[in-house]
Coordinates of C-alpha atoms in Angstrom, one line a residue:
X281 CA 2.7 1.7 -1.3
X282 CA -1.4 5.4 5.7
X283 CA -2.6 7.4 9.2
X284 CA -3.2 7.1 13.0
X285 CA -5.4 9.2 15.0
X286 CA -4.8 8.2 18.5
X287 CA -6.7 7.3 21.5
X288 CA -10.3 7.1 23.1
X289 CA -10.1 9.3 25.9
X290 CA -13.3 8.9 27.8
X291 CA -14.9 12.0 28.7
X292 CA -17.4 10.6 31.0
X293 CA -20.1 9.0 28.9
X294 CA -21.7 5.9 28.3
X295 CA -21.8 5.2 31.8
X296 CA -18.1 4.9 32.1
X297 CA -16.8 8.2 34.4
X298 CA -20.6 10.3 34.4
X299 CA -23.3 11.5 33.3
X300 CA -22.6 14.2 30.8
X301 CA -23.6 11.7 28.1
X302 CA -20.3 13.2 26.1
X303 CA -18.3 10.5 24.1
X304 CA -13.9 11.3 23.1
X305 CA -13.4 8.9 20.1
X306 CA -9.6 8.6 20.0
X307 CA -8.0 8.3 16.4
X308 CA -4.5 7.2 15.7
X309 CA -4.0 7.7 11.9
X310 CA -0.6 7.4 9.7
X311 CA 0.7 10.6 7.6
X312 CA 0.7 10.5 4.2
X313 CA 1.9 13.7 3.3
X314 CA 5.9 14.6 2.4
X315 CA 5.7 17.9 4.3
X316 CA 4.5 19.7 7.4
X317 CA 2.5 21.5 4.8
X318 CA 0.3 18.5 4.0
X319 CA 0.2 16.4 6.9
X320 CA -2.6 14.1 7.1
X321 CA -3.0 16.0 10.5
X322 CA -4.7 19.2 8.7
X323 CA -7.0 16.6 7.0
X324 CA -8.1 14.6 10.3
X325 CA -8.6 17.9 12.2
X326 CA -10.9 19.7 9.3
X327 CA -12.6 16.0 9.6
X328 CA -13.2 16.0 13.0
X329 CA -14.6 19.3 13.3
X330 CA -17.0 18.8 10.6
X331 CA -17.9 15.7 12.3
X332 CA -18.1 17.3 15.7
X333 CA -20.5 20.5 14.4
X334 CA -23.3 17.9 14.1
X335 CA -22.6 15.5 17.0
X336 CA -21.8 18.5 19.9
X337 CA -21.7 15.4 22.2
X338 CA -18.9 13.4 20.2
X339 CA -15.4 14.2 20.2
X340 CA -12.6 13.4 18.1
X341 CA -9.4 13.4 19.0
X342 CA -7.0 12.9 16.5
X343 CA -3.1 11.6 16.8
X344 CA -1.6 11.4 13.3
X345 CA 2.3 9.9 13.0
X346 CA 5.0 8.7 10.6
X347 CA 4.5 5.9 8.7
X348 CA 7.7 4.7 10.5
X349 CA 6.1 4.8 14.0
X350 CA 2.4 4.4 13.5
X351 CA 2.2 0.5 13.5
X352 CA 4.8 0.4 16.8
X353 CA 2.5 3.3 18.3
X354 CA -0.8 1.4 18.2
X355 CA 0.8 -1.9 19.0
X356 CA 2.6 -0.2 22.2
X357 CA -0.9 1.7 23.1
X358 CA -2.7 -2.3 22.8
X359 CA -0.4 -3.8 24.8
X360 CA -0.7 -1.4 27.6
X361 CA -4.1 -1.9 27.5
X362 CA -4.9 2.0 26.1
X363 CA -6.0 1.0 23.1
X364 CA -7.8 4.0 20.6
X365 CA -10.9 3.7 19.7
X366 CA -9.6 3.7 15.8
X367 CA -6.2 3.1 14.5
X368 CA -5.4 3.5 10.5
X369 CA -2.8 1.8 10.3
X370 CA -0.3 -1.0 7.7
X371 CA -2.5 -4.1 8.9
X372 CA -5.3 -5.4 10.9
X373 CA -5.1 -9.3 11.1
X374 CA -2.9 -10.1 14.2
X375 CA -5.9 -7.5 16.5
X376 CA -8.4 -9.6 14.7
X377 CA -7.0 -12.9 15.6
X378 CA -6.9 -11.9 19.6
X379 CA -10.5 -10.8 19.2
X380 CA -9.7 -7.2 19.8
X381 CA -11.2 -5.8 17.2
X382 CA -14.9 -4.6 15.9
X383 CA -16.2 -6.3 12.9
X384 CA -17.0 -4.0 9.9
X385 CA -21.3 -4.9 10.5
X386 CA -21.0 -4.7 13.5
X387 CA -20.3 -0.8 13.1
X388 CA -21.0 0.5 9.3
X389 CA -24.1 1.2 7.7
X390 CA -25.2 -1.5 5.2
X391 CA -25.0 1.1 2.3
X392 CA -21.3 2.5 3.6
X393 CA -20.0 -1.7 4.2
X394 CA -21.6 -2.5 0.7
X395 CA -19.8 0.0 -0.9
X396 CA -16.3 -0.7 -0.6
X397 CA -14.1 -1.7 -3.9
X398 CA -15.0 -5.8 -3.6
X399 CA -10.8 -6.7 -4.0
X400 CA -10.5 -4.5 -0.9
X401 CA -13.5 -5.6 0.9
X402 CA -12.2 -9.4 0.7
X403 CA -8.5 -8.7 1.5
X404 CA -10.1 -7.1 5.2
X405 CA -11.2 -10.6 5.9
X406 CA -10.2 -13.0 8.6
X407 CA -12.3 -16.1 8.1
X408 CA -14.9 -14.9 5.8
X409 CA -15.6 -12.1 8.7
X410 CA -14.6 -8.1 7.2
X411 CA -12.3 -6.3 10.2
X412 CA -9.9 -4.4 8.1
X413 CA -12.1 -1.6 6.5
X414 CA -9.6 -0.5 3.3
X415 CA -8.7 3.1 3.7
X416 CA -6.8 4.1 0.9
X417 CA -5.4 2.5 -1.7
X418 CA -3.0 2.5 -5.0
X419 CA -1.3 0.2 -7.6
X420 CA 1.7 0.2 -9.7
X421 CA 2.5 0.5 -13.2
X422 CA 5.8 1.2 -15.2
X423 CA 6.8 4.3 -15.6
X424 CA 9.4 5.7 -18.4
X425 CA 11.5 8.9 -18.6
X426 CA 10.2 10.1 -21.8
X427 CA 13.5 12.3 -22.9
X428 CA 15.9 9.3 -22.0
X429 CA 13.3 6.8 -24.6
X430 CA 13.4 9.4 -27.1
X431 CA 16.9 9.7 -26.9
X432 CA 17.3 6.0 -27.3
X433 CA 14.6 5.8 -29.6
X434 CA 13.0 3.7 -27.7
X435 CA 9.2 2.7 -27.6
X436 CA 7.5 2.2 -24.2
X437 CA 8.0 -1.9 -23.9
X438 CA 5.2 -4.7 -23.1
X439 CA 7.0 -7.9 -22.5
X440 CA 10.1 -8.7 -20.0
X441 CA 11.9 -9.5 -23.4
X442 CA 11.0 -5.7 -24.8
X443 CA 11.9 -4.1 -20.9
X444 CA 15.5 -6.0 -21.1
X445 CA 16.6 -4.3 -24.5
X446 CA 14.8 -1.2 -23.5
X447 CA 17.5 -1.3 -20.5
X448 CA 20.5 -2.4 -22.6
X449 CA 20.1 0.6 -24.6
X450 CA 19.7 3.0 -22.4
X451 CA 22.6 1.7 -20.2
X452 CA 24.7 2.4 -24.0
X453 CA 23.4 6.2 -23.7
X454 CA 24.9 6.7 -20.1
X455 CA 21.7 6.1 -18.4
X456 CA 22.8 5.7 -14.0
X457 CA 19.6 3.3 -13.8
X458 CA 18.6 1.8 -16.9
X459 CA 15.9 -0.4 -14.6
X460 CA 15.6 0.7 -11.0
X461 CA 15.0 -2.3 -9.1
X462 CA 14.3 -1.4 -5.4
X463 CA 14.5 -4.9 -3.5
X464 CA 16.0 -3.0 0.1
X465 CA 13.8 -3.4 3.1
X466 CA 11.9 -0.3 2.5
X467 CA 9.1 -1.8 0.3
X468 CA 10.6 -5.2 -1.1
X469 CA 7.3 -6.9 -0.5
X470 CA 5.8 -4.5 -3.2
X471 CA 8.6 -4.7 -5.8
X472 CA 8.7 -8.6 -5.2
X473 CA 5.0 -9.1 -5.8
X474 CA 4.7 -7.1 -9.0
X475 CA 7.4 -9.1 -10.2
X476 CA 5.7 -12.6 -9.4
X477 CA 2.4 -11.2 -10.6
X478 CA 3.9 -10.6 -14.3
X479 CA 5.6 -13.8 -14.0
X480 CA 2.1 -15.4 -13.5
X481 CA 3.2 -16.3 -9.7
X482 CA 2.4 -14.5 -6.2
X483 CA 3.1 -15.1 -3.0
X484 CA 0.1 -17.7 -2.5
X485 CA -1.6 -20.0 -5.3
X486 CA -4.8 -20.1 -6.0
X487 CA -6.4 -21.5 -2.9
X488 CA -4.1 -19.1 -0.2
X489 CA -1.6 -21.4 0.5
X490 CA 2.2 -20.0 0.2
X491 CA 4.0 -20.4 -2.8
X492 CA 7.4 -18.5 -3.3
X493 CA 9.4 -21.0 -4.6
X494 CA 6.8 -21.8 -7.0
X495 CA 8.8 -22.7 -10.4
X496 CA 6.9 -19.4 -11.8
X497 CA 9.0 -17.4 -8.9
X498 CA 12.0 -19.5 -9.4
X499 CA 11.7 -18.3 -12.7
X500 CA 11.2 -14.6 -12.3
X501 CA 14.2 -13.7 -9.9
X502 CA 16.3 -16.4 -12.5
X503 CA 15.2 -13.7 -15.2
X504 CA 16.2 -10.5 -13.4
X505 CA 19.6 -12.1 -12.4
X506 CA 20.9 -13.1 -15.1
X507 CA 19.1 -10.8 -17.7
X508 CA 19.1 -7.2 -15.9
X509 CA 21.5 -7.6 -12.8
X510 CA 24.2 -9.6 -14.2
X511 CA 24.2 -7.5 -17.5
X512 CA 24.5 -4.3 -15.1
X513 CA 21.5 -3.2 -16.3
X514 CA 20.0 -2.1 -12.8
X515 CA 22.3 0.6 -11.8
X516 CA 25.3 1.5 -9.3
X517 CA 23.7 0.4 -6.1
X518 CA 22.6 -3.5 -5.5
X519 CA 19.0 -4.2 -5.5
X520 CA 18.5 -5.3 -2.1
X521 CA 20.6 -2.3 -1.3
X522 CA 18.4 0.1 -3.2
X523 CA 14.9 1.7 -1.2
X524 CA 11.9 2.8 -3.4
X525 CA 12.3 5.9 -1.7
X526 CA 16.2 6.6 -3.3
X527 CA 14.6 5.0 -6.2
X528 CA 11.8 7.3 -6.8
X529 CA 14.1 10.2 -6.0
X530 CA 16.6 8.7 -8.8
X531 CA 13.5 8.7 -11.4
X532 CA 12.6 12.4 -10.4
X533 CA 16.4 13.6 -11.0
X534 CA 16.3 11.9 -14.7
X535 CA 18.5 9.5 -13.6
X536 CA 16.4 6.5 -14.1
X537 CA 15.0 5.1 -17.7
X538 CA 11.9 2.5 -15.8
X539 CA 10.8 1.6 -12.7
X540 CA 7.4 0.5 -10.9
X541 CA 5.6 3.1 -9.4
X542 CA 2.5 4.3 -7.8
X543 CA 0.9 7.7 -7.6
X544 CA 2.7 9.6 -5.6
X545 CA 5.7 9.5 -8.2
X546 CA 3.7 12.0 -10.7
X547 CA 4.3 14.5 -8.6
X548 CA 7.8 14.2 -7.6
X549 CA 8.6 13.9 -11.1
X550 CA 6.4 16.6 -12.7
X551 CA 8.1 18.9 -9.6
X552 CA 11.4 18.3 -11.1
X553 CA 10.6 18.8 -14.7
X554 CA 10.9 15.0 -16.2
X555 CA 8.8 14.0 -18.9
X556 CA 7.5 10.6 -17.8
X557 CA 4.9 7.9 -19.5
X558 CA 3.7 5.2 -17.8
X559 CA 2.1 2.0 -19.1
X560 CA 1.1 -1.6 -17.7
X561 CA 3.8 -3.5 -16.1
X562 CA 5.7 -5.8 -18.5
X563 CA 4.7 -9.3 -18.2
X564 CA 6.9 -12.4 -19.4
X565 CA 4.8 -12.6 -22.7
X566 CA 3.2 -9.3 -23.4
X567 CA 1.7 -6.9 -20.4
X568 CA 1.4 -8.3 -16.8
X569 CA -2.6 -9.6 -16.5
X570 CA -2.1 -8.6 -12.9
X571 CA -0.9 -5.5 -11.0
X572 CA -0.2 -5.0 -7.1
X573 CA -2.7 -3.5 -5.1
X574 CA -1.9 -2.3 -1.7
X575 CA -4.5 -0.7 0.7
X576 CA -4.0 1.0 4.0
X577 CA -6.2 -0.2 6.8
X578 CA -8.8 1.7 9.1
X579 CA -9.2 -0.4 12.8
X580 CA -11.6 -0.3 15.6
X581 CA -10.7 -1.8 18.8
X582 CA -13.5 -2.9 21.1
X583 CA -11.5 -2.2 24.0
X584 CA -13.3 1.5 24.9
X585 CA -16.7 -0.2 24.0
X586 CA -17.7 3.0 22.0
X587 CA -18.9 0.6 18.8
X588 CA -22.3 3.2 18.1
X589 CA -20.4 6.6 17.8
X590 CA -17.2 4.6 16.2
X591 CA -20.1 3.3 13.3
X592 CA -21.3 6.6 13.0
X593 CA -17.9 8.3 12.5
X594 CA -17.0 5.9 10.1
X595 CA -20.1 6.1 7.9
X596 CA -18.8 9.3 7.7
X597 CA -15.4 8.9 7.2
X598 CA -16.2 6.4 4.3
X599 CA -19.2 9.5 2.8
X600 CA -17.9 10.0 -1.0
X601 CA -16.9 13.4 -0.4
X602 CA -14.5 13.0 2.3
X603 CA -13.1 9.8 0.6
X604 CA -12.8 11.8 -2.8
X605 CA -10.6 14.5 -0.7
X606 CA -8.2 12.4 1.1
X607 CA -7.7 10.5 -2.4
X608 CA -6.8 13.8 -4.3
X609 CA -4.5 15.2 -1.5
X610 CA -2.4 12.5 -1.9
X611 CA -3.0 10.7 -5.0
X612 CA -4.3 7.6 -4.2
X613 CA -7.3 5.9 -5.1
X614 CA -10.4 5.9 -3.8
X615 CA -11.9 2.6 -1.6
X616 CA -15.2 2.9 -2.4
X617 CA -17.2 2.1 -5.2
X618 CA -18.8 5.4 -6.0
X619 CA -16.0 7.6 -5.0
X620 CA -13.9 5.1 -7.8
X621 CA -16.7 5.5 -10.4
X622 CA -16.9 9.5 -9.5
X623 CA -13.2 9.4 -10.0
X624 CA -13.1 7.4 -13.2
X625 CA -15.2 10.4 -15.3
X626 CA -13.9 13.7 -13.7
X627 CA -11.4 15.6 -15.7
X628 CA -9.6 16.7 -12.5
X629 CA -8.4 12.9 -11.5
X630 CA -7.8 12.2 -15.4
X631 CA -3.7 11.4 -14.0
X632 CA -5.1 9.1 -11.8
X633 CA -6.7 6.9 -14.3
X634 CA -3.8 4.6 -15.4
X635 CA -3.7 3.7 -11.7
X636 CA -7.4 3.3 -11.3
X637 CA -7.9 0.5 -14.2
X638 CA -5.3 -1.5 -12.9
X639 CA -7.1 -1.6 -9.5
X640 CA -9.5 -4.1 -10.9
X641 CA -7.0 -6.1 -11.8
X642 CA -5.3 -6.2 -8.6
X643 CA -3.9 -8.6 -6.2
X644 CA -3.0 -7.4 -2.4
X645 CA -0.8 -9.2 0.0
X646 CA -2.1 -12.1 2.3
X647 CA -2.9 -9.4 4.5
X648 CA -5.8 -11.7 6.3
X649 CA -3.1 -14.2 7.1
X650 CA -1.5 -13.6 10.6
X651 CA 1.9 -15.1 9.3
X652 CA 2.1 -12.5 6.5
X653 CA 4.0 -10.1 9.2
X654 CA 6.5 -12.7 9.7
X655 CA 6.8 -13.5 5.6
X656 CA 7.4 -9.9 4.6
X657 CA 9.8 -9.6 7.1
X658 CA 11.6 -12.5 5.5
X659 CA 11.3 -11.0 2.0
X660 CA 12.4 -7.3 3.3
X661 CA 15.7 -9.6 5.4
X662 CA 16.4 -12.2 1.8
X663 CA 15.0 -11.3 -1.5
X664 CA 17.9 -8.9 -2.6
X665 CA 19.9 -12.2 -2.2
X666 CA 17.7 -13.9 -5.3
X667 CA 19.6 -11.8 -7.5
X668 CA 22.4 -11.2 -6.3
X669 CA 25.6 -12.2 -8.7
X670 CA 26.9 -15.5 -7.5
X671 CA 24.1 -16.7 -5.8
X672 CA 21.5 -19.0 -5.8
X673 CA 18.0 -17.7 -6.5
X674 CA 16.1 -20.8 -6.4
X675 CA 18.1 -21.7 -2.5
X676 CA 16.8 -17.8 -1.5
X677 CA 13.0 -18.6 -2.3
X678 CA 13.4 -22.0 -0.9
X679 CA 14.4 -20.2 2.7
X680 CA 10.9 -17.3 2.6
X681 CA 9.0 -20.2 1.7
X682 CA 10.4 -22.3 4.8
X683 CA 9.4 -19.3 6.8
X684 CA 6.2 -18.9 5.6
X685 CA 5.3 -22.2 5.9
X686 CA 6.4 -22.5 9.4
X687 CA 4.5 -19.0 10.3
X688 CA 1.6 -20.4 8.4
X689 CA 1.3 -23.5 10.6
X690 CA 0.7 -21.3 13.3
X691 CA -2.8 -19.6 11.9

């Protein structure tokens, strides 16, 4: 499991179209919220108006989309040449590789660059050089309809061994999704990794290069097949049929006993009245030593050549207050280092916790690889495939890992 605020429109400063020494920063930002009610619109606007009441000569003009159009939006706007002056977007690395892009000293504060979460920090990095500056950010743990365990007298499980009887007797009690597993395109990248992770696998090995068909993988996907899918153990629709987002709603209708989630599921299931626990992933011999951690990006293009009031904006942006509010509008966790520590002591965020101690334990995607577009394509396109009845798992990671290898020759 971002925002856009579109467009530098230039107002006639810095010497580009007069004198009135007036600067537009243009913002493209993604929407996290579920609703017109809390769009991430309301949050940019009150942003930019604070923001504006002490610069009078700096405006922010803020374009906040979908996450299903943001990416396309910005890429469209750079390839026309109109690129905004920001763009918070899903990744960074391709702008960094044509040299498009500001790097994070070259526009932050030492205090404000210093300050972000370090696993964060390094995933922004393109050759040891930060330009992705992390924006917001969550991780996952397993979550457990409390009435369906109690029911089943059931205990929350630890190990893969644990998860698999949990799921066998829940499918006994009628339960529609014993385990959800959602490997369809929405966000089969995510599901995939937090699956390798408590495997002791990953995408890449220890040095960055690819690995999916490691034998860890191989045996991962070998252990979901034949232990959860081929038992019937997942539920009515196919795994790489299934979308987090049908999955989530599932869990929040009490049809689901387990699934991996992030933050935003609290509240979709406390709105709908189920009981949930949650509790570190299940790892193939007691709980997963490492979680997903996924961060949304923050951009700035060079292309306007605004870099001084861009800086200053974002030193602001990245202040703990404003980072503290855009985490608790939309549960997600906090980038920065004192926002996380304010965070990890105030009784308000206390739901946020689980999520919050599993951040230091986090592994993101390859993001700084330029190929890793190409590979989660491949995983979104394949990896319902590894577990699907009758074929072969081990031929399904063999093909991603062609892919990535071939995209990764590229870099």
């Amino acid at each position: 499991m971002v925002s856009a605020l579109g467009m530098t429109a230039v107002l006639g400063g810095c010497g580009l179209t007069g004198d009135s020494g007036e600067v537009t920063l243009k913002l493209v930002a993604a929407d996290y919220g579920d609703s017109k009610a809390n769009s991430s619109q309301d949050y940019w606007d009150d942003l930019a108006k604070a923001y504006e009441a002490k610069h009078p000569d700096v405006h922010v003009d803020v374009t906040v989309y979908s996450w299903n159009d943001v990416d396309r939006k910005v890429r469209e706007m750079v390839e026309a040449e109109e690129a905004p002056d920001m763009a918070q977007i899903g990744a960074y690395a391709d702008y960094a590789d044509q040299g498009l892009l500001y790097q994070a000293g070259e526009l932050l504060s030492i205090p404000v660059q210093a300050n972000y979460v370090s696993q964060l920090a390094g995933a922004g990095q393109v050759d040891g050089a930060q330009y992705g500056l992390p924006f917001a950010a969550s991780t996952r743990v397993l979550f457990y309809n409390k009435t369906l365990f109690d029911k089943a007298g059931l205990t929350p499980p630890k190990s893969w061994d644990d998860l698999a009887e949990a799921a066998q007797e829940l499918e006994a009690e009628g339960v529609k999704y014993p385990y959800a597993l959602p490997l369809g395109p929405e966000e089969a990248p995510a599901e995939t990794m937090q699956w390798m992770l408590s495997g002791g696998g990953g995408y890449t090995d220890d040095v960055g290069t690819y690995s999916v068909d490691s034998p860890q993988n191989v045996t991962t996907f070998t252990w979901l097949k034949e232990e959860l899918v081929e038992k019937g153990l997942t539920g009515p629709v196919a795994p790489g049929q299934l979308d987090r987002a049908a999955a989530f709603a599932a869990f929040a209708n009490g049809d689901v006993g387990m699934l991996n989630g992030h933050p935003t599921l609290m509240k979709m299931a406390s709105d709908k009245g189920v009981k949930y626990g949650m509790v570190t992933t299940p790892g193939i011999d007691g709980a997963s030593k490492n979680t997903l951690g996924v961060t949304d990006w923050m951009t700035a293009f060079k292309e306007n050549g605004h870099q001084e009031e861009i800086g200053d904006f974002l030193d602001f942006v990245y202040n703990d207050e404003n980072v503290l509010d855009f985490s608790r509008r939309y549960n997600l966790l906090p980038v920065t280092t004192s926002a996380s520590q304010a965070m990890s002591t105030a009784e308000e965020d206390k739901d946020l916790r689980p999520f919050l101690n599993e951040l230091v334990l986090s592994e993101l995607y390859p993001v700084g690889k330029t190929s890793w577009a190409s590979v989660s394509a491949d995983v979104k396109k394949r990896i319902g495939q590894a577990v699907a009845p009758g074929g072969s798992t081990e031929e399904v990671l063999d093909r991603i890992q062609t892919t990535a290898m071939r995209a990764g020759s590229a870099e």
